[in-house]
Coordinates of C-alpha atoms and ligand atoms in Angstrom, one line a residue:
X1 CA -48.9 0.2 -6.7
X2 CA -50.8 3.4 -7.6
X3 CA -53.8 3.8 -9.8
X4 CA -51.7 6.0 -12.1
X5 CA -53.3 6.2 -15.5
X6 CA -51.7 4.3 -18.3
X7 CA -53.2 5.9 -21.4
X8 CA -50.8 7.3 -24.0
X9 CA -51.7 10.2 -26.2
X10 CA -51.8 7.8 -29.1
X11 CA -54.7 5.9 -27.5
X12 CA -56.9 9.0 -27.1
X13 CA -59.8 10.0 -29.3
X14 CA -58.0 13.3 -29.9
X15 CA -55.1 11.5 -31.6
X16 CA -56.9 11.0 -34.9
X17 CA -58.0 14.5 -34.9
X18 CA -54.5 15.8 -34.2
X19 CA -53.0 13.6 -36.9
X20 CA -55.6 15.0 -39.4
X21 CA -54.8 18.6 -38.3
X22 CA -51.0 18.0 -38.6
X23 CA -51.5 16.7 -42.1
X24 CA -53.9 19.4 -43.3
X25 CA -52.6 22.7 -41.8
X26 CA -50.6 25.2 -43.6
X27 CA -48.6 27.4 -41.3
X28 CA -48.2 30.9 -42.6
X29 CA -47.6 32.6 -39.3
X30 CA -47.5 36.1 -40.7
X31 CA -50.9 35.6 -42.2
X32 CA -52.2 34.1 -38.9
X33 CA -51.1 37.1 -36.9
X34 CA -52.8 39.4 -39.5
X35 CA -56.0 37.3 -39.6
X36 CA -56.2 36.6 -35.8
X37 CA -56.2 40.0 -34.1
X38 CA -56.4 38.3 -30.7
X39 CA -53.7 35.7 -31.4
X40 CA -51.3 37.0 -28.8
X41 CA -54.0 37.4 -26.1
X42 CA -55.2 33.8 -26.8
X43 CA -51.8 32.2 -26.9
X44 CA -50.1 33.9 -23.9
X45 CA -50.4 33.6 -20.2
X46 CA -49.2 36.4 -17.9
X47 CA -48.9 37.1 -14.2
X48 CA -47.2 39.8 -12.2
X49 CA -43.7 38.3 -12.8
X50 CA -44.1 36.3 -16.0
X51 CA -45.2 36.6 -19.6
X52 CA -45.4 33.2 -21.2
X53 CA -45.9 33.9 -24.9
X54 CA -46.6 30.9 -27.1
X55 CA -48.3 32.8 -29.9
X56 CA -45.3 32.2 -32.3
X57 CA -45.9 28.5 -32.3
X58 CA -47.4 26.4 -35.1
X59 CA -50.8 26.1 -33.3
X60 CA -54.3 27.5 -33.6
X61 CA -57.6 27.1 -31.7
X62 CA -58.3 23.7 -33.2
X63 CA -54.9 22.3 -32.5
X64 CA -54.9 23.6 -28.9
X65 CA -58.4 22.3 -28.3
X66 CA -57.4 18.8 -29.4
X67 CA -54.1 18.9 -27.5
X68 CA -56.0 19.8 -24.3
X69 CA -58.6 17.1 -25.0
X70 CA -55.7 14.6 -25.4
X71 CA -54.3 15.6 -22.0
X72 CA -57.7 15.2 -20.5
X73 CA -58.2 11.8 -22.2
X74 CA -54.8 10.7 -20.8
X75 CA -56.3 11.5 -17.4
X76 CA -53.7 14.0 -16.7
X77 CA -55.6 15.5 -13.7
X78 CA -55.6 12.2 -11.9
X79 CA -51.9 11.8 -12.7
X80 CA -51.1 15.2 -11.2
X81 CA -53.1 14.4 -8.0
X82 CA -51.4 11.0 -7.8
X83 CA -48.0 12.7 -7.7
X84 CA -48.9 15.4 -5.3
X85 CA -50.6 13.0 -2.9
X86 CA -47.6 10.7 -2.7
X87 CA -48.7 7.7 -4.6
X88 CA -45.9 5.4 -5.7
X89 CA -46.0 6.6 -9.3
X90 CA -42.3 5.6 -9.8
X91 CA -43.5 2.1 -10.0
X92 CA -40.3 0.4 -11.3
X93 CA -38.6 1.5 -8.0
X94 CA -41.8 1.4 -6.0
X95 CA -41.4 5.0 -4.8
X96 CA -43.5 8.1 -4.5
X97 CA -42.3 11.2 -6.3
X98 CA -42.4 14.1 -3.9
X99 CA -39.9 16.7 -4.7
X100 CA -42.8 19.2 -4.4
X101 CA -42.8 18.3 -0.6
X102 CA -39.4 19.9 -0.3
X103 CA -40.9 23.3 -1.0
X104 CA -44.5 22.7 0.2
X105 CA -46.3 25.1 2.5
X106 CA -48.9 22.6 3.6
X107 CA -48.8 19.0 4.7
X108 CA -47.5 16.5 2.1
X109 CA -48.2 12.8 2.6
X110 CA -46.1 9.8 1.6
X111 CA -47.5 6.4 2.6
X112 CA -50.1 8.1 4.7
X113 CA -47.5 10.0 6.7
X114 CA -47.0 13.8 6.7
X115 CA -43.4 14.2 5.7
X116 CA -43.4 18.0 6.2
X117 CA -41.8 17.8 9.7
X118 CA -39.0 15.7 8.3
X119 CA -38.4 18.1 5.5
X120 CA -38.6 21.1 7.9
X121 CA -36.1 19.4 10.2
X122 CA -33.5 19.0 7.4
X123 CA -34.2 22.6 6.2
X124 CA -33.7 23.9 9.8
X125 CA -30.4 22.1 10.2
X126 CA -29.2 23.3 6.7
X127 CA -30.2 26.8 7.7
X128 CA -28.4 26.6 11.0
X129 CA -25.3 25.1 9.4
X130 CA -25.3 27.8 6.7
X131 CA -25.6 30.6 9.2
X132 CA -22.9 29.1 11.4
X133 CA -20.5 28.8 8.4
X134 CA -21.3 32.3 7.1
X135 CA -21.1 34.0 10.5
X136 CA -17.7 32.3 11.2
X137 CA -19.1 30.3 14.2
X138 CA -18.1 27.2 12.3
X139 CA -14.5 27.7 11.4
X140 CA -11.9 25.6 9.5
X141 CA -9.4 23.4 11.4
X142 CA -6.8 26.2 11.7
X143 CA -9.3 28.7 13.0
X144 CA -9.9 30.5 9.7
X145 CA -13.3 31.4 8.3
X146 CA -14.5 29.2 5.5
X147 CA -14.7 31.2 2.3
X148 CA -15.0 28.5 -0.4
X149 CA -17.3 25.5 -0.9
X150 CA -16.5 22.6 -3.2
X151 CA -19.6 20.5 -4.2
X152 CA -18.5 17.0 -5.1
X153 CA -21.3 15.2 -6.9
X154 CA -22.5 14.3 -10.4
X155 CA -25.8 14.3 -12.4
X156 CA -28.6 15.5 -10.1
X157 CA -26.1 15.9 -7.3
X158 CA -24.2 18.5 -9.4
X159 CA -26.2 20.0 -12.2
X160 CA -29.0 21.5 -10.1
X161 CA -26.7 23.2 -7.6
X162 CA -24.2 24.4 -10.3
X163 CA -26.9 25.7 -12.5
X164 CA -28.6 27.6 -9.7
X165 CA -25.4 29.0 -8.1
X166 CA -24.5 30.3 -11.5
X167 CA -28.0 31.7 -12.1
X168 CA -27.9 33.4 -8.8
X169 CA -24.3 34.7 -9.1
X170 CA -25.5 38.2 -8.6
X171 CA -27.0 37.2 -5.3
X172 CA -23.9 35.6 -3.8
X173 CA -23.3 36.7 -0.3
X174 CA -21.4 33.8 1.2
X175 CA -19.0 31.1 0.1
X176 CA -17.5 31.1 -3.4
X177 CA -18.8 27.9 -5.0
X178 CA -16.8 25.3 -7.0
X179 CA -18.1 22.1 -8.4
X180 CA -16.2 18.8 -9.1
X181 CA -18.2 16.2 -11.0
X182 CA -16.1 14.4 -13.7
X183 CA -14.1 11.4 -12.8
X184 CA -11.5 12.9 -15.2
X185 CA -8.9 14.0 -12.6
X186 CA -8.5 17.2 -14.5
X187 CA -11.7 18.5 -12.9
X188 CA -10.5 18.0 -9.3
X189 CA -7.0 19.2 -10.1
X190 CA -8.0 22.6 -11.4
X191 CA -10.3 23.2 -8.5
X192 CA -7.8 22.1 -5.9
X193 CA -5.2 24.4 -7.5
X194 CA -7.6 27.3 -7.0
X195 CA -8.6 26.7 -3.4
X196 CA -7.0 27.1 0.0
X197 CA -7.3 24.1 2.3
X198 CA -7.6 26.2 5.4
X199 CA -10.7 28.0 4.1
X200 CA -12.4 25.3 2.0
X201 CA -15.4 23.3 2.8
X202 CA -16.1 20.1 0.8
X203 CA -19.6 18.8 0.5
X204 CA -19.9 15.3 -0.8
X205 CA -23.3 15.0 -2.5
X206 CA -24.6 11.6 -3.6
X207 CA -28.1 10.2 -3.1
X208 CA -26.7 6.6 -3.1
X209 CA -23.2 7.4 -1.9
X210 CA -22.0 4.6 -4.2
X211 CA -21.4 6.7 -7.4
X212 CA -17.9 5.9 -8.8
X213 CA -17.1 9.5 -9.9
X214 CA -18.2 11.1 -6.7
X215 CA -16.5 8.7 -4.3
X216 CA -13.3 8.8 -6.4
X217 CA -13.3 12.6 -6.2
X218 CA -14.3 12.7 -2.6
X219 CA -11.5 10.3 -1.5
X220 CA -8.9 12.2 -3.5
X221 CA -10.1 15.5 -2.0
X222 CA -10.0 14.0 1.5
X223 CA -6.4 12.8 0.9
X224 CA -5.4 16.2 -0.3
X225 CA -6.9 17.9 2.8
X226 CA -5.3 15.4 5.2
X227 CA -1.9 15.9 3.5
X228 CA -2.3 19.7 4.0
X229 CA -4.0 19.9 7.4
X230 CA -4.0 16.5 9.0
X231 CA -6.7 13.9 9.7
X232 CA -8.6 15.9 12.3
X233 CA -9.3 18.6 9.7
X234 CA -11.9 16.3 8.0
X235 CA -14.4 17.0 10.8
X236 CA -14.7 20.7 10.1
X237 CA -13.9 20.7 6.3
X238 CA -16.2 17.9 5.1
X239 CA -20.0 17.7 5.0
X240 CA -22.2 15.2 3.2
X241 CA -25.6 15.0 1.6
X242 CA -27.1 11.6 1.0
X243 CA -29.9 9.1 1.7
X244 CA -27.2 6.5 2.5
X245 CA -26.2 7.6 6.0
X246 CA -24.2 4.4 6.7
X247 CA -22.1 5.1 3.5
X248 CA -21.4 8.7 4.8
X249 CA -20.4 7.4 8.2
X250 CA -18.0 4.9 6.6
X251 CA -16.4 7.7 4.7
X252 CA -15.7 9.4 8.0
X253 CA -18.0 12.5 7.8
X254 CA -19.5 13.6 11.1
X255 CA -23.2 13.0 11.7
X256 CA -23.5 16.6 12.7
X257 CA -22.3 17.6 9.2
X258 CA -24.5 15.2 7.3
X259 CA -27.8 16.2 5.7
X260 CA -30.3 13.6 4.6
X261 CA -33.0 13.3 2.1
X262 CA -35.4 10.6 1.0
X263 CA -35.9 7.9 -1.7
X264 CA -39.0 9.8 -2.8
X265 CA -36.8 12.6 -4.1
X266 CA -35.3 11.8 -7.5
X267 CA -31.7 12.9 -8.0
X268 CA -32.5 15.2 -10.9
X269 CA -35.3 16.8 -8.8
X270 CA -33.3 17.2 -5.6
X271 CA -31.8 20.6 -5.6
X272 CA -34.7 21.9 -3.3
X273 CA -33.5 20.0 -0.2
X274 CA -30.1 19.1 1.2
X275 CA -28.6 18.7 -2.3
X276 CA -29.0 22.5 -2.5
X277 CA -26.7 23.1 0.5
X278 CA -24.0 24.7 -1.7
X279 CA -26.7 27.1 -3.1
X280 CA -27.6 28.1 0.5
X281 CA -23.9 28.5 1.5
X282 CA -23.2 30.7 -1.5
X283 CA -26.4 32.7 -1.8
X284 CA -27.5 32.8 1.9
X285 CA -30.5 31.3 3.5
X286 CA -33.1 33.9 2.5
X287 CA -32.3 33.5 -1.2
X288 CA -32.5 29.7 -0.9
X289 CA -35.8 30.0 0.8
X290 CA -37.0 32.4 -2.0
X291 CA -36.0 29.8 -4.5
X292 CA -38.2 27.3 -2.8
X293 CA -41.1 29.8 -2.6
X294 CA -40.9 30.4 -6.3
X295 CA -41.0 26.6 -7.0
X296 CA -43.9 26.3 -4.6
X297 CA -45.8 29.0 -6.5
X298 CA -45.3 27.1 -9.7
X299 CA -46.5 23.9 -8.0
X300 CA -49.7 25.6 -6.9
X301 CA -50.2 27.0 -10.4
X302 CA -49.6 23.6 -12.0
X303 CA -51.9 21.7 -9.6
X304 CA -54.8 24.2 -9.5
X305 CA -55.0 25.9 -12.9
X306 CA -57.2 24.7 -15.8
X307 CA -55.1 23.2 -18.6
X308 CA -55.9 26.1 -20.9
X309 CA -54.0 28.6 -18.7
X310 CA -51.6 26.1 -17.1
X311 CA -48.0 27.0 -18.2
X312 CA -46.3 23.6 -17.8
X313 CA -49.3 21.8 -19.4
X314 CA -49.1 24.1 -22.4
X315 CA -45.3 23.7 -22.6
X316 CA -45.7 19.9 -22.6
X317 CA -48.5 19.9 -25.2
X318 CA -46.5 22.0 -27.6
X319 CA -43.7 19.6 -27.2
X320 CA -46.0 16.6 -27.9
X321 CA -47.4 18.4 -31.0
X322 CA -43.9 19.0 -32.3
X323 CA -42.4 15.6 -31.4
X324 CA -45.3 13.3 -32.3
X325 CA -47.4 15.2 -35.0
X326 CA -44.9 17.4 -36.8
X327 CA -42.0 15.0 -36.2
X328 CA -39.4 17.5 -34.9
X329 CA -36.6 15.6 -33.2
X330 CA -35.0 18.2 -31.0
X331 CA -35.8 21.1 -28.8
X332 CA -33.6 24.1 -28.1
X333 CA -33.5 26.1 -24.9
X334 CA -31.9 29.5 -25.4
X335 CA -31.6 31.7 -22.3
X336 CA -30.8 35.3 -23.2
X337 CA -29.0 35.4 -19.8
X338 CA -25.4 34.6 -19.1
X339 CA -26.5 33.8 -15.6
X340 CA -28.5 30.8 -17.0
X341 CA -25.6 29.4 -19.0
X342 CA -25.8 26.1 -17.3
X343 CA -29.6 25.8 -17.6
X344 CA -29.6 23.9 -20.9
X345 CA -27.2 21.3 -19.4
X346 CA -29.3 21.0 -16.3
X347 CA -32.5 20.5 -18.4
X348 CA -30.7 17.9 -20.5
X349 CA -30.6 15.6 -17.4
X350 CA -34.0 16.6 -16.1
X351 CA -35.7 16.0 -19.4
X352 CA -33.7 13.3 -21.2
X353 CA -33.0 11.1 -18.2
X354 CA -36.8 11.4 -17.4
X355 CA -38.4 10.8 -20.7
X356 CA -35.7 9.1 -22.8
X357 CA -37.5 5.8 -22.6
X358 CA -39.0 3.4 -25.1
X359 CA -40.9 1.0 -22.8
X360 CA -44.3 2.2 -21.6
X361 CA -46.0 1.9 -18.3
X362 CA -47.6 -1.4 -19.5
X363 CA -44.2 -2.8 -20.1
X364 CA -44.5 -2.6 -23.9
X365 CA -42.3 -0.9 -26.4
X366 CA -43.9 2.3 -27.6
X367 CA -44.7 2.9 -31.3
X368 CA -44.2 6.6 -31.2
X369 CA -41.4 9.0 -30.4
X370 CA -40.8 10.0 -26.8
X371 CA -38.3 12.5 -25.3
X372 CA -36.6 14.8 -27.9
X373 CA -32.9 15.8 -27.8
X374 CA -32.8 18.9 -25.5
X375 CA -29.9 21.2 -26.1
X376 CA -29.0 24.9 -26.1
X377 CA -26.6 27.7 -25.2
X378 CA -27.1 31.2 -24.0
X379 CA -27.9 34.0 -26.5
X380 CA -26.5 36.0 -28.0
X381 CA -23.5 33.5 -28.3
X382 CA -25.7 30.9 -30.0
X383 CA -26.5 33.4 -32.7
X384 CA -22.9 33.3 -33.8
X385 CA -22.8 29.5 -33.7
X386 CA -25.8 27.3 -34.5
X387 CA -28.6 29.8 -35.3
X388 CA -27.8 29.4 -39.0
X389 CA -29.3 26.0 -38.7
X390 CA -32.3 27.2 -36.7
X391 CA -33.1 29.7 -39.5
X392 CA -32.2 27.8 -42.7
X393 CA -31.5 24.2 -41.7
X394 CA -33.6 21.4 -43.1
X395 CA -35.3 20.5 -39.9
X396 CA -37.4 22.8 -37.8
X397 CA -36.3 23.0 -34.2
X398 CA -38.7 24.6 -31.7
X399 CA -37.0 27.0 -29.3
X400 CA -37.7 28.3 -25.8
X401 CA -36.3 31.8 -25.5
X402 CA -35.9 32.7 -21.9
X403 CA -35.3 36.4 -20.9
X404 CA -35.5 38.8 -18.0
X405 CA -36.7 42.4 -18.6
X406 CA -34.4 43.8 -15.9
X407 CA -30.6 43.4 -16.0
X408 CA -28.5 41.7 -13.3
X409 CA -25.5 43.7 -14.5
X410 CA -25.0 47.4 -14.2
X411 CA -24.7 47.6 -18.0
X412 CA -28.1 48.7 -19.2
X413 CA -27.0 49.3 -22.8
X414 CA -25.8 45.7 -22.9
X415 CA -29.1 44.5 -21.6
X416 CA -31.1 46.5 -24.1
X417 CA -29.1 44.9 -26.9
X418 CA -29.5 41.4 -25.3
X419 CA -33.3 41.8 -25.2
X420 CA -33.4 43.3 -28.7
X421 CA -31.5 40.3 -30.0
X422 CA -33.8 37.8 -28.2
X423 CA -36.9 39.4 -29.7
X424 CA -35.3 39.7 -33.1
X425 CA -34.5 36.0 -33.3
X426 CA -37.9 34.8 -32.5
X427 CA -39.4 37.3 -35.0
X428 CA -36.9 36.2 -37.7
X429 CA -37.7 32.5 -37.1
X430 CA -41.4 33.2 -37.4
X431 CA -41.6 35.7 -40.2
X432 CA -38.5 34.7 -42.3
X433 CA -37.9 36.8 -45.4
X434 CA -39.7 36.2 -48.7
X435 CA -37.9 36.2 -52.0
X436 CA -39.9 39.3 -52.9
X437 CA -38.5 41.1 -49.9
X438 CA -35.0 40.0 -50.6
X439 CA -35.2 41.2 -54.2
X440 CA -36.6 44.6 -53.2
X441 CA -34.0 45.0 -50.5
X442 CA -31.2 44.2 -52.9
X443 CA -32.6 46.4 -55.6
X444 CA -32.7 49.3 -53.1
X445 CA -29.1 48.6 -52.2
X446 CA -28.2 49.0 -55.9
X447 CA -27.2 45.3 -56.4
X448 CA -27.2 44.2 -60.1
X449 CA -30.0 42.0 -61.4
X450 CA -27.5 39.3 -62.2
X451 CA -26.3 39.2 -58.6
X452 CA -29.8 39.3 -57.3
X453 CA -30.7 36.3 -59.4
X454 CA -27.7 34.5 -58.2
X455 CA -28.1 35.3 -54.5
X456 CA -31.8 35.6 -53.7
X457 CA -32.4 32.0 -52.9
X458 CA -29.6 32.0 -50.3
X459 CA -30.9 35.1 -48.7
X460 CA -34.5 33.9 -48.4
X461 CA -35.7 32.5 -45.1
X462 CA -38.8 30.3 -45.2
X463 CA -39.9 31.3 -41.6
X464 CA -42.7 29.6 -39.8
X465 CA -40.2 28.2 -37.3
X466 CA -41.8 28.0 -33.9
X467 CA -40.7 29.5 -30.6
X468 CA -42.0 30.3 -27.1
X469 CA -40.8 33.3 -25.2
X470 CA -40.6 33.0 -21.4
X471 CA -40.1 36.5 -20.2
X472 CA -39.7 37.2 -16.5
X473 CA -39.7 40.6 -14.9
X474 CA -36.3 40.0 -13.4
X475 CA -33.9 37.3 -12.4
X476 CA -34.6 36.7 -8.7
X477 CA -34.2 33.6 -6.6
X478 CA -38.0 33.3 -6.6
X479 CA -38.4 33.5 -10.3
X480 CA -35.5 31.0 -10.9
X481 CA -37.2 28.6 -8.6
X482 CA -40.5 29.2 -10.4
X483 CA -39.0 28.7 -13.8
X484 CA -37.2 25.4 -12.9
X485 CA -40.4 24.0 -11.4
X486 CA -42.4 24.9 -14.6
X487 CA -39.9 22.8 -16.6
X488 CA -40.1 19.9 -14.0
X489 CA -43.9 19.8 -14.4
X490 CA -43.7 20.0 -18.2
X491 CA -41.5 16.9 -18.1
X492 CA -44.0 15.2 -15.8
X493 CA -46.9 16.0 -18.2
X494 CA -45.0 14.6 -21.2
X495 CA -44.1 11.5 -19.3
X496 CA -47.8 10.9 -18.5
X497 CA -48.9 11.4 -22.1
X498 CA -46.1 9.3 -23.5
X499 CA -47.1 6.7 -20.9
X500 CA -43.5 6.2 -19.7
X501 CA -42.1 6.1 -16.2
X502 CA -40.3 9.5 -15.9
X503 CA -38.7 9.0 -12.5
X504 CA -36.4 6.0 -13.0
X505 CA -33.2 5.8 -15.0
X506 CA -32.4 2.2 -15.7
X507 CA -30.8 3.1 -19.0
X508 CA -27.7 4.5 -17.3
X509 CA -27.0 1.3 -15.3
X510 CA -25.6 -0.9 -18.0
X511 CA -22.7 1.5 -18.9
X512 CA -21.9 1.8 -15.1
X513 CA -21.7 -2.0 -14.7
X514 CA -19.6 -2.4 -17.8
X515 CA -17.2 0.3 -16.7
X516 CA -16.7 -1.7 -13.5
X517 CA -15.8 -4.8 -15.6
X518 CA -13.5 -2.9 -17.9
X519 CA -11.6 -1.0 -15.2
X520 CA -9.4 -3.9 -13.9
X521 CA -8.4 -4.7 -17.5
X522 CA -7.5 -1.0 -18.2
X523 CA -5.5 -1.1 -15.0
X524 CA -3.8 -4.3 -16.3
X525 CA -4.9 -6.1 -13.1
X526 CA -6.8 -8.7 -15.1
X527 CA -7.5 -9.9 -18.7
X528 CA -11.0 -9.7 -20.0
X529 CA -13.1 -11.1 -22.8
X530 CA -14.7 -8.3 -24.8
X531 CA -15.8 -7.7 -28.3
X532 CA -13.0 -7.1 -30.9
X533 CA -13.5 -3.3 -30.9
X534 CA -13.3 -2.9 -27.1
X535 CA -10.4 -5.3 -26.8
X536 CA -8.5 -3.5 -29.6
X537 CA -9.1 -0.1 -27.9
X538 CA -7.9 -1.4 -24.5
X539 CA -4.8 -2.9 -26.2
X540 CA -4.1 0.4 -28.0
X541 CA -4.5 2.4 -24.7
X542 CA -1.9 0.1 -23.1
X543 CA 0.4 0.5 -26.1
X544 CA 0.1 4.3 -26.1
X545 CA 0.8 4.5 -22.4
X546 CA 3.9 2.2 -22.7
X547 CA 5.4 4.1 -25.7
Ligands
LIG601 O1 -26.1 7.9 -13.5 C1 -27.3 8.6 -13.3 C2 -27.6 9.0 -11.9 O2 -28.1 7.9 -11.2 C3 -28.5 10.2 -11.8 O3 -29.8 9.9 -11.9 C4 -28.1 10.8 -10.5 O4 -28.5 12.1 -10.5 C5 -26.6 10.6 -10.6 O5 -26.4 9.4 -11.2 C6 -25.8 10.7 -9.3 O6 -26.2 9.8 -8.4 P1 -25.9 9.9 -6.9 O7 -26.5 11.2 -6.4 O8 -26.5 8.7 -6.2 O9 -24.4 10.0 -6.7

């Protein structure tokens, strides 16, 4: 067991002060920007590649001071050190949490042992495999070069790689990536219809190598390949990534094509090692290495920077302020980048599987809210879908706007418009539009006074809706790695302050076990004793199928 702190934000001295501030503050953001000439300088953090602008949030000096005091009183610094030094902070599974070791540049210890040589050994074999596949030294069974990679995995064994390969689409130099995750056979069917068995490599990615969806898809893909090219093709067309090397062997994948990782890497934090093999195969090794370097730079920033200038800490504190003091129930992530279209989905797992917990680290139910609903879509598409609710809905939803100053496409005009829209939305959310402004605007447009009276309320925006803008210089593998790691650490800080165990996921187990019990009944192999609703649904499924 580690000496990880167990103090929730609600047990700190700062809590009462923050409650008082939440109740007493009036947030007129226009007025604040006018009154505080240094507001942007105070509430932004910049480096050569990043401008993190949190000045459009509903905070001021007093709030930030108390939030930082709260983090200190939760003993956040010791929690950070406990993670980086390999203590078993995932106590319900008795494991260290060391995804940072996968991208570390100095020794990282787990149970007193430097794990860097093990990490480097796997990275070296991934690099050599990637180079052999990309150069054509490792060929398919019929002697053709492999041109396509199909990653079969789900959750952390899918979302990280798919999100990053999409994000780095403009850097693709190698295999064309496909992903199969859903146990809905439609997923596999569409991918198999698109790929050529002679030139396709399947990577079965599963930390446990027991996950129903992944094994079902992997067995079906194997059968498909064997039907097309024969049993011996499996050796050159299948690779695996897992901590369960016996499971991989039983499946029939060669040891030489198997890449391991460790129990101290959580599935949703695993894209940095062997789970990222599809990233390396599609983007090439140098880009994969740059991704790790970016994440490592964020690790160093997180570990060594004072809380006032620490980006993940500030991100986490803003989230706590909104969730626990201003009572906002969800948080939107809106990348103004088509390349990042899977980032909100990735973050849903990273954040909600980590902090969607109601039992604290002392085994007691918490009496405050923990992880919010995380959601989002890329801009500008979201503007034409759910932004109405962001601007005029009844609940305030804080937004992270993510943008890159330079375009990845050759269409500069598109990119200028993309950026203008991103900035416009955060400005509109913050400033809104007063009734007075609406009336003047309508009068200037020659609208009748009767129509103005009828319409002005609908056209008024209250504003004071918070957002943070995360602006990178350009979309590079380094910056993508950096950004993902910032969010990983934000999640960690919030878990510490909510006093929950962020690195287990017991909540997903019950449904898995029940599905196993229901399956033979759905297949009509057995009868089962379920609640009336479940029984009726099963009966109806059988009836519909038989009709
Ligand atoms: O069901 C949740 C989960 O356990 C995730 O935490 C994990 O990323 C996913 O399933 C896949 O697990 P595995 O990599 O073991 O197949």
